[in-house]
Every structure is written in C-alpha cells, then in structure tokens.
Coordinates of C-alpha atoms and ligand atoms in Angstrom, one line a residue:
X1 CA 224.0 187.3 167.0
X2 CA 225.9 190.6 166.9
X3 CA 225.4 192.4 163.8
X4 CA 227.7 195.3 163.1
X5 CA 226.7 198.9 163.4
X6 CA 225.3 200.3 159.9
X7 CA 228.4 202.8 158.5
X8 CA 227.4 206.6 160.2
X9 CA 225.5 208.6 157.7
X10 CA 225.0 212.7 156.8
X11 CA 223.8 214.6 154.6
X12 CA 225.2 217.9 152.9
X13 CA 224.3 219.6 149.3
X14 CA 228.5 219.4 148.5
X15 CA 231.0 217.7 149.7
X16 CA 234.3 219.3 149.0
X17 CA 237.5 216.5 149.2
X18 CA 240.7 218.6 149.9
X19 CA 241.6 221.4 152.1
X20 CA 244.4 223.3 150.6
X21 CA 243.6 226.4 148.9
X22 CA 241.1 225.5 146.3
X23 CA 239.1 223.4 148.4
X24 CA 238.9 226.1 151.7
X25 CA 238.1 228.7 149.3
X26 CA 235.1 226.9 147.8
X27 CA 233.7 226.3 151.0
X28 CA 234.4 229.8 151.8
X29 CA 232.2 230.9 149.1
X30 CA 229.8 228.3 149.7
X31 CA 229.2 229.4 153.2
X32 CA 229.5 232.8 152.2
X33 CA 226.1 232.3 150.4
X34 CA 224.4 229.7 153.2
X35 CA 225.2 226.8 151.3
X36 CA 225.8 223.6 153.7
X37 CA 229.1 221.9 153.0
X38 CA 231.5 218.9 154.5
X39 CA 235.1 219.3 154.1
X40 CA 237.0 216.1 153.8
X41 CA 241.1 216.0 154.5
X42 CA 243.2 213.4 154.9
X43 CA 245.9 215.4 156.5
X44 CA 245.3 217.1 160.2
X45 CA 244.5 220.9 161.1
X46 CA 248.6 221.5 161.9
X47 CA 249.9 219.8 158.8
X48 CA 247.9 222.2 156.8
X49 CA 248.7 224.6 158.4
X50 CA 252.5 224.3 158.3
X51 CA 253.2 223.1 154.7
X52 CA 255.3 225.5 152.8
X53 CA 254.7 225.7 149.3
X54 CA 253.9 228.5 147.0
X55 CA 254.0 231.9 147.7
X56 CA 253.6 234.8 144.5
X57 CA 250.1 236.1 144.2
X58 CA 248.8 237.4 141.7
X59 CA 246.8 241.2 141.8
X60 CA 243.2 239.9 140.5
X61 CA 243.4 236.6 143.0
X62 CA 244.2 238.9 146.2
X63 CA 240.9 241.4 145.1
X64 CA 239.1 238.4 144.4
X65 CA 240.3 237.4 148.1
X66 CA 239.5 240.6 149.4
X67 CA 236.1 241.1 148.1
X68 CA 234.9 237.7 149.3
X69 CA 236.3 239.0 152.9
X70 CA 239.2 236.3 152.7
X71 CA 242.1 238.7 152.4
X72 CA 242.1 240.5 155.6
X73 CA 245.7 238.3 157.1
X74 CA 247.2 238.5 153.8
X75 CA 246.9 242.1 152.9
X76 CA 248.4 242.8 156.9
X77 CA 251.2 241.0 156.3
X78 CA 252.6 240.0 152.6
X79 CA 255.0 241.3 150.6
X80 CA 254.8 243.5 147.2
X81 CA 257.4 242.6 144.6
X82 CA 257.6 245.1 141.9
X83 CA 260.6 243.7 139.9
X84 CA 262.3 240.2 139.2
X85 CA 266.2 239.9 137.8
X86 CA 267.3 237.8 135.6
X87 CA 271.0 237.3 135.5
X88 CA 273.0 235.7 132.4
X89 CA 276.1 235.8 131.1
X90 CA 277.8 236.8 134.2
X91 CA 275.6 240.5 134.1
X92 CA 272.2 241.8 136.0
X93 CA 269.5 242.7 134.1
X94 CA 266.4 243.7 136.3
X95 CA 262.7 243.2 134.6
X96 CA 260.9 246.5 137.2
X97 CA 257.3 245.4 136.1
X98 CA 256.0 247.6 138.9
X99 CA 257.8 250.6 136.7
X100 CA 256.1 249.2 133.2
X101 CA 253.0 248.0 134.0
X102 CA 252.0 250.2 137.5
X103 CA 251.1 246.4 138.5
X104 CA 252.7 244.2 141.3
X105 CA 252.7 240.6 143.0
X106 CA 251.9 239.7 146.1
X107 CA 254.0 237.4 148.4
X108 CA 252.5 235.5 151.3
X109 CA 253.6 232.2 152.0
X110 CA 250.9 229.3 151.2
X111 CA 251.0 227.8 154.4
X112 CA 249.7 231.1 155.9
X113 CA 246.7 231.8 153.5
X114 CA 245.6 227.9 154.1
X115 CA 245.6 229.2 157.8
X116 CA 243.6 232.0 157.1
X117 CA 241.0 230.2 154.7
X118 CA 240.4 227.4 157.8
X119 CA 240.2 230.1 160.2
X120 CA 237.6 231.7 158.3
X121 CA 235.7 228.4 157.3
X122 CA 235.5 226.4 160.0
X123 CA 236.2 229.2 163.4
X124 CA 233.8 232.3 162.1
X125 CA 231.8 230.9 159.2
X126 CA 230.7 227.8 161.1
X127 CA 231.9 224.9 158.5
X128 CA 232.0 222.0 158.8
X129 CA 235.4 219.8 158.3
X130 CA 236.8 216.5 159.2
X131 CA 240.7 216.0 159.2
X132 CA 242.4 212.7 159.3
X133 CA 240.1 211.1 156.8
X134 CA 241.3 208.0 154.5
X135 CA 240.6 205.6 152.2
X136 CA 238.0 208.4 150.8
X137 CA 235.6 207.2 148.0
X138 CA 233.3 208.6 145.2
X139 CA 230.3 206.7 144.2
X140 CA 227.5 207.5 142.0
X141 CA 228.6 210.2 139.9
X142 CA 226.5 210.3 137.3
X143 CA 223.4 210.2 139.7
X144 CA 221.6 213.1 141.5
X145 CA 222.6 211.6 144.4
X146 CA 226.5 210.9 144.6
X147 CA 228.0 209.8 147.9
X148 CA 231.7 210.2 149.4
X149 CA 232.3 207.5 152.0
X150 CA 235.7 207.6 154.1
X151 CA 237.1 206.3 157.2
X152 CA 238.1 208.5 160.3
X153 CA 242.1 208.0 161.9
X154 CA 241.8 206.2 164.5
X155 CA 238.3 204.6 164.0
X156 CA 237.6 201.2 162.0
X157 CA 234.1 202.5 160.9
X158 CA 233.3 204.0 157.2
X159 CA 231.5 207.4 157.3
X160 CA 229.5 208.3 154.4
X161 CA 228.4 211.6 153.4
X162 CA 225.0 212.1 150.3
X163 CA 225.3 215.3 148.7
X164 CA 224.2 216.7 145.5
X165 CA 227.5 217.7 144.5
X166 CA 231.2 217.0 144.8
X167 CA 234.1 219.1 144.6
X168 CA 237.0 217.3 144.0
X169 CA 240.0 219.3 145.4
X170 CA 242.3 217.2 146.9
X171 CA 245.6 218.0 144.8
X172 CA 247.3 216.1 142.6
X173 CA 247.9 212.9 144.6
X174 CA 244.0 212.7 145.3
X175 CA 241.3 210.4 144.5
X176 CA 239.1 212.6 142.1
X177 CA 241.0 213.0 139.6
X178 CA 241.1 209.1 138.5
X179 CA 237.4 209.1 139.2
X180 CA 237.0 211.8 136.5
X181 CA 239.5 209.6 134.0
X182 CA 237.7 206.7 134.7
X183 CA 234.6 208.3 133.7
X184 CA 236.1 209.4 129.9
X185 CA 237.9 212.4 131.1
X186 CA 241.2 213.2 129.0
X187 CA 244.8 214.1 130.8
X188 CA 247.3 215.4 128.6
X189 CA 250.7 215.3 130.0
X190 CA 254.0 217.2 129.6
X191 CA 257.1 216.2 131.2
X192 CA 260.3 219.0 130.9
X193 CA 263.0 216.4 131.3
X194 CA 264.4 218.7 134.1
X195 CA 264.6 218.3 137.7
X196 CA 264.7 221.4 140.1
X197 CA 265.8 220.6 143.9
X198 CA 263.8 222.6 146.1
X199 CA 265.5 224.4 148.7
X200 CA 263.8 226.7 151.9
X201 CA 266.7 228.1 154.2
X202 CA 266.3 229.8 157.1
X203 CA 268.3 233.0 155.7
X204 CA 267.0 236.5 154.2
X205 CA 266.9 237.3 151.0
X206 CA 269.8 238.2 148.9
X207 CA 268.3 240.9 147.3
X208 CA 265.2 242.6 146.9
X209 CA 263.1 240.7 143.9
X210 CA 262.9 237.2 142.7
X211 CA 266.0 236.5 141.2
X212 CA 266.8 233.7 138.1
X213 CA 270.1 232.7 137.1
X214 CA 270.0 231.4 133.5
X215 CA 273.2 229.6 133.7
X216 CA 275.0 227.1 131.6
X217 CA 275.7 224.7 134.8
X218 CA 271.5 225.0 135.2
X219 CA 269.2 227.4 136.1
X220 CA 269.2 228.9 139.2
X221 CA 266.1 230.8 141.6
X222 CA 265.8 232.9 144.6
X223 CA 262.4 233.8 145.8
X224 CA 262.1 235.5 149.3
X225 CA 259.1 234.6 150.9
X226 CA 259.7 236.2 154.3
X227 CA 262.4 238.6 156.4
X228 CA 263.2 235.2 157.7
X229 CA 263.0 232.3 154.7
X230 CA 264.0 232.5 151.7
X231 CA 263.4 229.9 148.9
X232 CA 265.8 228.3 146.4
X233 CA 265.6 226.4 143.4
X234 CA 268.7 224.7 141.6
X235 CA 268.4 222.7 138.2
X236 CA 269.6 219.3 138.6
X237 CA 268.5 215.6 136.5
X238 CA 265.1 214.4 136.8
X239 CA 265.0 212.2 139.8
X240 CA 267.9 213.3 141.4
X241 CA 268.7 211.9 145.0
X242 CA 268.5 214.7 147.4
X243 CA 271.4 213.9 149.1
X244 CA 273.8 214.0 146.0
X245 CA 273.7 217.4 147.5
X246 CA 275.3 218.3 150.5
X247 CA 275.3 221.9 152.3
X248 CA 278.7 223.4 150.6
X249 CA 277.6 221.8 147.5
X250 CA 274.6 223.3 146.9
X251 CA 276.1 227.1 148.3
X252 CA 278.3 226.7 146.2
X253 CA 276.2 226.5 143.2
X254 CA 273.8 229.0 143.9
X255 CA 276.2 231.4 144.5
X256 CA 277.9 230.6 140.9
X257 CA 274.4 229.9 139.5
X258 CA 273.2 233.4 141.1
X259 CA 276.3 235.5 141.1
X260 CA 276.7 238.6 138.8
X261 CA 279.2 241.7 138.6
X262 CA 278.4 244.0 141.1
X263 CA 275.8 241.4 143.3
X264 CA 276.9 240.9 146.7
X265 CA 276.8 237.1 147.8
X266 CA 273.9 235.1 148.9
X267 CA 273.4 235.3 152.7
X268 CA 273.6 231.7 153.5
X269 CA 271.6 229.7 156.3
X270 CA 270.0 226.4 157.4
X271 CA 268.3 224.5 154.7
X272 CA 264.8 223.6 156.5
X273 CA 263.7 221.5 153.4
X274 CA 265.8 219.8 150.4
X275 CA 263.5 217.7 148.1
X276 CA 264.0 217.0 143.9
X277 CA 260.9 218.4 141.9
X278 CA 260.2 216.3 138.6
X279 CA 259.3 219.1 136.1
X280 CA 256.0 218.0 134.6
X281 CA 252.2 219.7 134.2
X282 CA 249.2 217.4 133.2
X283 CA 245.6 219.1 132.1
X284 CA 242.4 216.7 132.8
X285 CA 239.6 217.9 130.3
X286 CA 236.9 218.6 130.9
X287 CA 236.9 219.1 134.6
X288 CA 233.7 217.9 135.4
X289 CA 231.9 214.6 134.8
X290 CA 228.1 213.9 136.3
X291 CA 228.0 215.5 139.7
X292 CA 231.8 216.1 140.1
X293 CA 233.5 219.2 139.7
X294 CA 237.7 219.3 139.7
X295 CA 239.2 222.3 141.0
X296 CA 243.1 223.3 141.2
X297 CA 246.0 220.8 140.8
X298 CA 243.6 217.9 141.3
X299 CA 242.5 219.4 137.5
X300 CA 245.4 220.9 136.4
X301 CA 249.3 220.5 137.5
X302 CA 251.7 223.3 136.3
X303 CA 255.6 222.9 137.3
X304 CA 256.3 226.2 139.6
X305 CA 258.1 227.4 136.9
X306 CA 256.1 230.6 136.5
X307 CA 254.5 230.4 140.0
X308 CA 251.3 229.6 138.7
X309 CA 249.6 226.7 140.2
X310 CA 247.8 228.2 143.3
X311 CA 246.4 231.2 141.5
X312 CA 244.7 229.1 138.8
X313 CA 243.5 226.6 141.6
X314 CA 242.3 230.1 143.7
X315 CA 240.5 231.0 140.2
X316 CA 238.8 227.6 139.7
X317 CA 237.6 228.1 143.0
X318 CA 235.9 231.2 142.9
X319 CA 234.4 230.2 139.8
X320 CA 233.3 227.1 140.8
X321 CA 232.1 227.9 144.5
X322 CA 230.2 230.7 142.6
X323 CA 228.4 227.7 140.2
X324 CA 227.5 225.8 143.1
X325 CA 226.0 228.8 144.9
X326 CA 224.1 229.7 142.1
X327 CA 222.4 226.1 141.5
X328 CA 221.9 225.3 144.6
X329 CA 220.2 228.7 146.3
X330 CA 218.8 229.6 143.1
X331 CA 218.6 227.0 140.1
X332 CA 220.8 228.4 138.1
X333 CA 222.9 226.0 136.0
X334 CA 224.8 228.3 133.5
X335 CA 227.8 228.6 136.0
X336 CA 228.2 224.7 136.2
X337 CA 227.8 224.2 132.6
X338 CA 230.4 226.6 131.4
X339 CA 232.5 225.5 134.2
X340 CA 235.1 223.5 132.9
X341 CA 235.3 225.6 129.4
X342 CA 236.0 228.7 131.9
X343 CA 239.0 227.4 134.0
X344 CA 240.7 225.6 131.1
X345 CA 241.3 228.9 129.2
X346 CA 243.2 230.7 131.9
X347 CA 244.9 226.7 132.4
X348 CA 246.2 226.5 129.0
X349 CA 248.0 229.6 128.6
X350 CA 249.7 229.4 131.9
X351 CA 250.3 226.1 130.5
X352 CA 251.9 227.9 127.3
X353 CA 253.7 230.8 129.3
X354 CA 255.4 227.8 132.0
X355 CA 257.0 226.4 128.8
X356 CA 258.1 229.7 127.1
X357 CA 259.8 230.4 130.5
X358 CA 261.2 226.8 130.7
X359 CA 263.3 227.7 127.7
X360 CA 264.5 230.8 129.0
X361 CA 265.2 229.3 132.2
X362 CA 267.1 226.2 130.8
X363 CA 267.9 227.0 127.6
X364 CA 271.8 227.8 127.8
X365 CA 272.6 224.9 129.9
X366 CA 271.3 221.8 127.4
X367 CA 274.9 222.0 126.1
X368 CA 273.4 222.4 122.2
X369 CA 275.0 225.3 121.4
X370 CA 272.2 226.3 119.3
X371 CA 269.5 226.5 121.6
X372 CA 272.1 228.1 124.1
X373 CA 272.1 231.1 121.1
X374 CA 268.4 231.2 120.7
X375 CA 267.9 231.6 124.6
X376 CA 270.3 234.2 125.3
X377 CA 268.5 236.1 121.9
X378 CA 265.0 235.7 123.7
X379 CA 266.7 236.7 127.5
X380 CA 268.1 240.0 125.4
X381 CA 265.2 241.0 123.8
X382 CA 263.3 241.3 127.0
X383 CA 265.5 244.2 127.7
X384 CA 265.7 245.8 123.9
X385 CA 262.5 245.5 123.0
X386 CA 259.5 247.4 124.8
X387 CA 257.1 245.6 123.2
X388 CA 258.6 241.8 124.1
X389 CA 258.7 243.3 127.7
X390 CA 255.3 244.0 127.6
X391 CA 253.6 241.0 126.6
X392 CA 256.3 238.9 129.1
X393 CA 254.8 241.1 131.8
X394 CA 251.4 240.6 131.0
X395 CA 251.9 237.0 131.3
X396 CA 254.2 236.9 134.4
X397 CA 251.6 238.9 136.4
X398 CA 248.6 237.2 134.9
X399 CA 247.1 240.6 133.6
X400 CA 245.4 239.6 130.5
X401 CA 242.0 241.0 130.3
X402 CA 240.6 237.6 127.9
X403 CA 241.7 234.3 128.1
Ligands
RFL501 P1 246.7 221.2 147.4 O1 247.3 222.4 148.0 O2 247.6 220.1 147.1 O3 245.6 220.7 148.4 C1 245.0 219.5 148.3 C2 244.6 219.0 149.7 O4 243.9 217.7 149.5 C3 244.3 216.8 150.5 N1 244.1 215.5 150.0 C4 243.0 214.8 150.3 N2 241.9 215.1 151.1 C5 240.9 214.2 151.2 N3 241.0 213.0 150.5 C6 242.0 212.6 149.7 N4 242.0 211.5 149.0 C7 243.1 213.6 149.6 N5 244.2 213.6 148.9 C8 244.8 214.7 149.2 C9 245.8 217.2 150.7 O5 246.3 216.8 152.0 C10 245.8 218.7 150.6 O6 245.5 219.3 151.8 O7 245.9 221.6 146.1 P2 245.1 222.9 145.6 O8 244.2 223.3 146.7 O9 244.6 222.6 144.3 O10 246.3 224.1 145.6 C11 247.2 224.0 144.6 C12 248.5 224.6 145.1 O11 248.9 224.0 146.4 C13 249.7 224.5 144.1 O12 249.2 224.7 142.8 C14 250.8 225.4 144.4 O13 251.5 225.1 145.7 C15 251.9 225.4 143.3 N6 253.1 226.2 143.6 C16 253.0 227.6 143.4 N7 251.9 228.2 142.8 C17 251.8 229.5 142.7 O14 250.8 230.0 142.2 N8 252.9 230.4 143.1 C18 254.0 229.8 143.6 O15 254.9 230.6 144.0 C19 254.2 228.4 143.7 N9 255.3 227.8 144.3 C20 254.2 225.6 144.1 C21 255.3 226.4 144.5 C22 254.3 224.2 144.3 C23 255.4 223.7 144.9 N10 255.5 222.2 145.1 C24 254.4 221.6 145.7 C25 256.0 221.5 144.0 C26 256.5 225.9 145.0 C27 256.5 224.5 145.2 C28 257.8 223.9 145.8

C-alpha cells in the first residue's frame, strides 16, 4: 500500500505572513537581533517588487529606517517635499510646511522600499522567505505552539511551519485578520461614500508639491512620485467602472479639477494604471489575540486620503518586531502586552485626521450648498489663521510628540 508522504515540517520562533512593508520590516528587525524567522507570501519576488502604491514618508518613519540600517536606498534617492497646494475657487493657495514647521516628507515610491527591505532581509541578513505560497492557514492560536501550514505554487504538498509566534501582515485581503475576528476581535468600519480613480501616468509632475483641487465637479490630486511618474487621483461614484473613463476624459478633468489663475497645464502622458478606489478605513481591536500579532493594513485600513497607511503599518512594525525581539532573546513581555494599545493610538488619529481631510477634499462638490460654505470656511482658515495652519501641519506630517 502506498501511503502518502507526511506534509514537510520546520520550525521557526515567528512566522511572519506578508511581505509588503510591514511584514519585511519585522523580519528586518527580527534578524537584526538574531531572531529566526519564515516569511510567507503569496505573491512572487517580482510582483513585490513592481507594485506601485504609496509613496509620502513621513520624517520619524525614514530615522526609524535609518537607524535600524534600512534606509540606505531611500535616503540616495527620494524626494523632499516641503509644501502641498491646495487650489479652490479657481485660485492657488500653497500650504510651505517646510517654511512653518522646518519639517519635510519624504517621497520614495513603495514598490522601491519593498525592494530594499527584501534585499536586505533575505540577500545580506540571511532570511528566510518563501514566495508563491497559498491556501496559508493559522491554527492553534491560543496555544504556545501555533502553526501556519500553506501550499507551495506549483507543488500539491502542504508545508507547515511551528513557531512561537505569528505575525500577521499580509494586508488587507489576508487571512489573519479573520483569524483575529473569529477569535473576538472587534472591526469597526467607515465607508466615505466616495470613490477616487487611481491614475499613474508616465508624465512629470506639473508642479513642484502635491497638489489638491477642491472642486465642485470632485476633488482632484497630483502627487509626483518620480522625474518620470506622476500619480493622479480624480473623485468619481463609489464603484465606478474604470472605463467610464477614457484618456481625454479624464485630461480633461484634471486639468479643470487642477487648474488655477496663473498654473500652467498638467503635462499629460500615458496612463500606466486606471483602477476605482472605494473610500473606506476599518480598525480591528485589539490587534493581537493568543500568539498572533496584526501589523499594518492587515490591522488597520486608512483610505490614502492623507497618505497614511504605510507609515502606521512601518510604525506597527518597528514596534512589534521590537516586542518580539525582546521576548524571545530576553523574556521580556511588556512590549507584547502593550502592543496593540501602542499602535491603535497613532491608528485612531490618523483615522480622525483622514476624515477631517475628507471634508476638505469633498466638501464643495456634495452639491449641499451648506457644507459647500462650511468647507471653503475650513480651506480659508488654513491660510488666515496661524494657529489652524499649525495644528493641520502637525497632523499632515505626523509630528505630534503623544498620541
Ligand atoms: P501590503 O503592502 O498590502 O502587504 C501585504 C502582503 O501580504 C501578501 N499577502 C499574503 N501573504 C501570505 N499569505 C496570505 N494569505 C497573503 N495575503 C496577502 C500580499 O501579497 C502583500 O505582499 O500591507 P502592509 O505591509 O501592511 O503595508 C501597507 C501599505 O501597503 C498601505 O498602507 C499603503 O500602500 C497605503 N497607501 C499609502 N500610504 C502612505 O503612507 N502614503 C501614501 O502615499 C499612500 N498611497 C496607498 C497609497 C495605498 C494605495 N492603494 C493600495 C489603495 C496609494 C494607493 C493607490
């Protein structure tokens, strides 16, 4: 009789599911201190590595970066923006935070840093990861002794991995999340009502600083992200089809959406991606159940709106690969306990600022003349008061010294 192979198995104190930025930068951190870890991704090594998504840093994630040794790529090659523009009511009104605050963003596109953090984990710091995974599985979660099975491409077999701890990073179409709701976890959900197609063309920017049109046909964004690329974002219904909008069409909006006396025109180019955003965040609390640990949008989604999302998935990170570290080469459990209570601060008032910006963003074009008046009063004061520019600057940039 032919029995079939038992399933391949390894060992490894955390298994980490997800390689985009949150989950490469724990096991930076965990290798970092000679912790043994197992990457998991169901995506291969190019399609990482060639997904364009975010792209505005903020100051403390780059140090953070820098003094774990994992900003050497970035700091060579990003951008600084010192400024954005808003641009209503047919005028320009630059915000120069750079001028106000001394303080700056960062721009480097996503797709770049994920390149950088698998360099560094897997070519220099040895770590181990396994692309092309599926069907990946948590089990015994509340246990000392948790497990993530999977299946290789290509391969009918089911690997399985025993650690002591997962890290559940995989984004917000993963698995780990549900295993946390499933477990008692909360997710609180917002949804904006808004749709924003997402545009990339192959053009340079249009001007020197992010740029958003608060329009009454819908809000309008430009966001360089290289000499080459520039991004675009134009307000349209939730759900949209994508190809309700055709090349002149959507020109043609952005430039009345963008345009302002005394801007030139956008440069125009090939649009490289087209895709409808549904505007919606969701918070899962508490992060952590048992042995599992959520870190970035697998925890946490937050519409780009206010270009948060990777730098509080960069911050869970650090935080959590620290935690890990910490129990595992020294006993320590403080970091894991206070975990979840740590991230969510910094969460919910990113949370808070994405939908005070929402309503500056959208506001005039709801067609309720009302909320039309109360957003242009908010846009205004920005630029009257020093005090309302101050605290919008803190939050844009993420400066705030508590959370
Ligand atoms: P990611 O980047 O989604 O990575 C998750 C990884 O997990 C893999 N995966 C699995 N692996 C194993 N098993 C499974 N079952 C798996 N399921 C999924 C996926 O293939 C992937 O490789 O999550 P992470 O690490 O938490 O990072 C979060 C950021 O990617 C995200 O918050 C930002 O991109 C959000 N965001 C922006 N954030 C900013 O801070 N600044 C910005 O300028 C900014 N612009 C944006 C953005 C997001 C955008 N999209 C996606 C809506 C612009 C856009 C268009």
């Amino acid at each position: 009789m032919h029995l079939p192979s038992p399933a391949p198995e390894f060992t490894a104190p955390v298994v980490i599911v997800g390689a985009g930025p949150a989950g490469l930068t724990v096991g930076n951190v965990l290798r970092a201190a000679g912790v043994e870890c197992v990457v998991l991704e169901t995506g291969t090594r190019e399609s990482i590595e060639t997904r364009p998504r975010a792209g505005v840093i903020e100051e403390w994630a780059v140090q953070a970066l820098r003094a774990r040794g994992l900003a050497d790529g970035l700091l060579a090659r990003a951008g600084l923006h010192t400024a954005c523009e808003f641009r209503f009511n047919g005028q320009r009104y630059p915000f120069p935070y750079q001028r106000l605050t001394g303080r700056h963003h960062f721009v480097y596109p996503q797709q770049l840093l994920v390149t950088d953090l698998v360099r560094e984990y897997a070519d220099v710091r040895g770590g181990d990861i396994r692309f092309g995974v599926r069907e990946v599985e948590l089990h015994d979660l509340d246990s000392a002794r948790p497990s993530v099975s999977y299946r290789r491409d290509g391969t009918g077999s089911r690997e399985v991995v025993h650690c002591a701890f997962v890290a559940g990073c995989d984004g917000a179409r993963g698995v780990s999340r549900a295993a946390l709701v499933d477990h008692g976890a909360r997710i609180s959900r917002h949804t904006y009502g808004i749709g924003w197609l997402a545009l990339l063309a192959e053009a340079p920017a249009s001007a020197d600083s992010v740029l958003f049109g608060c329009h009454p046909r819908g809000f309008a964004g430009h966001m360089p992200r290289s000499p080459e690329v520039t991004r675009y974002y134009l307000q349209c219904p939730p759900g949209d089809d994508p190809g309700n909008w055709p090349r002149d069409r959507i020109w043609e909006e952005l430039q009345e959406r963008l345009g302002a006396a005394g801007a030139d025109p956008l440069t125009e180019g090939r649009l490289t991606e087209k895709r409808v955003l549904d505007m919606h965040d969701y918070v899962v609390e508490p992060m952590a159940h048992g042995r599992l640990f959520l870190a970035g949008d697998a925890a946490h989604l937050v519409a780009p709106i206010a270009a948060k999302g990777l730098n509080l998935a960069l911050h869970d990170a650090f935080l959590l690969g620290d935690a890990l570290a910490a129990r595992l080469t020294g006993g320590d459990e403080r970091g894991l306990t206070g975990y979840s209570q740590a991230c969510l601060r910094r969460v919910w008032d990113y949370q808070e600022f994405s939908q005070w910006l929402s309503e500056l963003y959208h506001g005039t074009a709801t067609g309720d003349p009302f909320r039309a008046g109360t957003t242009l009063a908010r846009l205004r004061r920005l630029f009257t008061s020093e005090t309302a520019a101050a605290a919008f600057a803190e939050q844009y940039l993420g400066t705030a010294t508590h959370y």
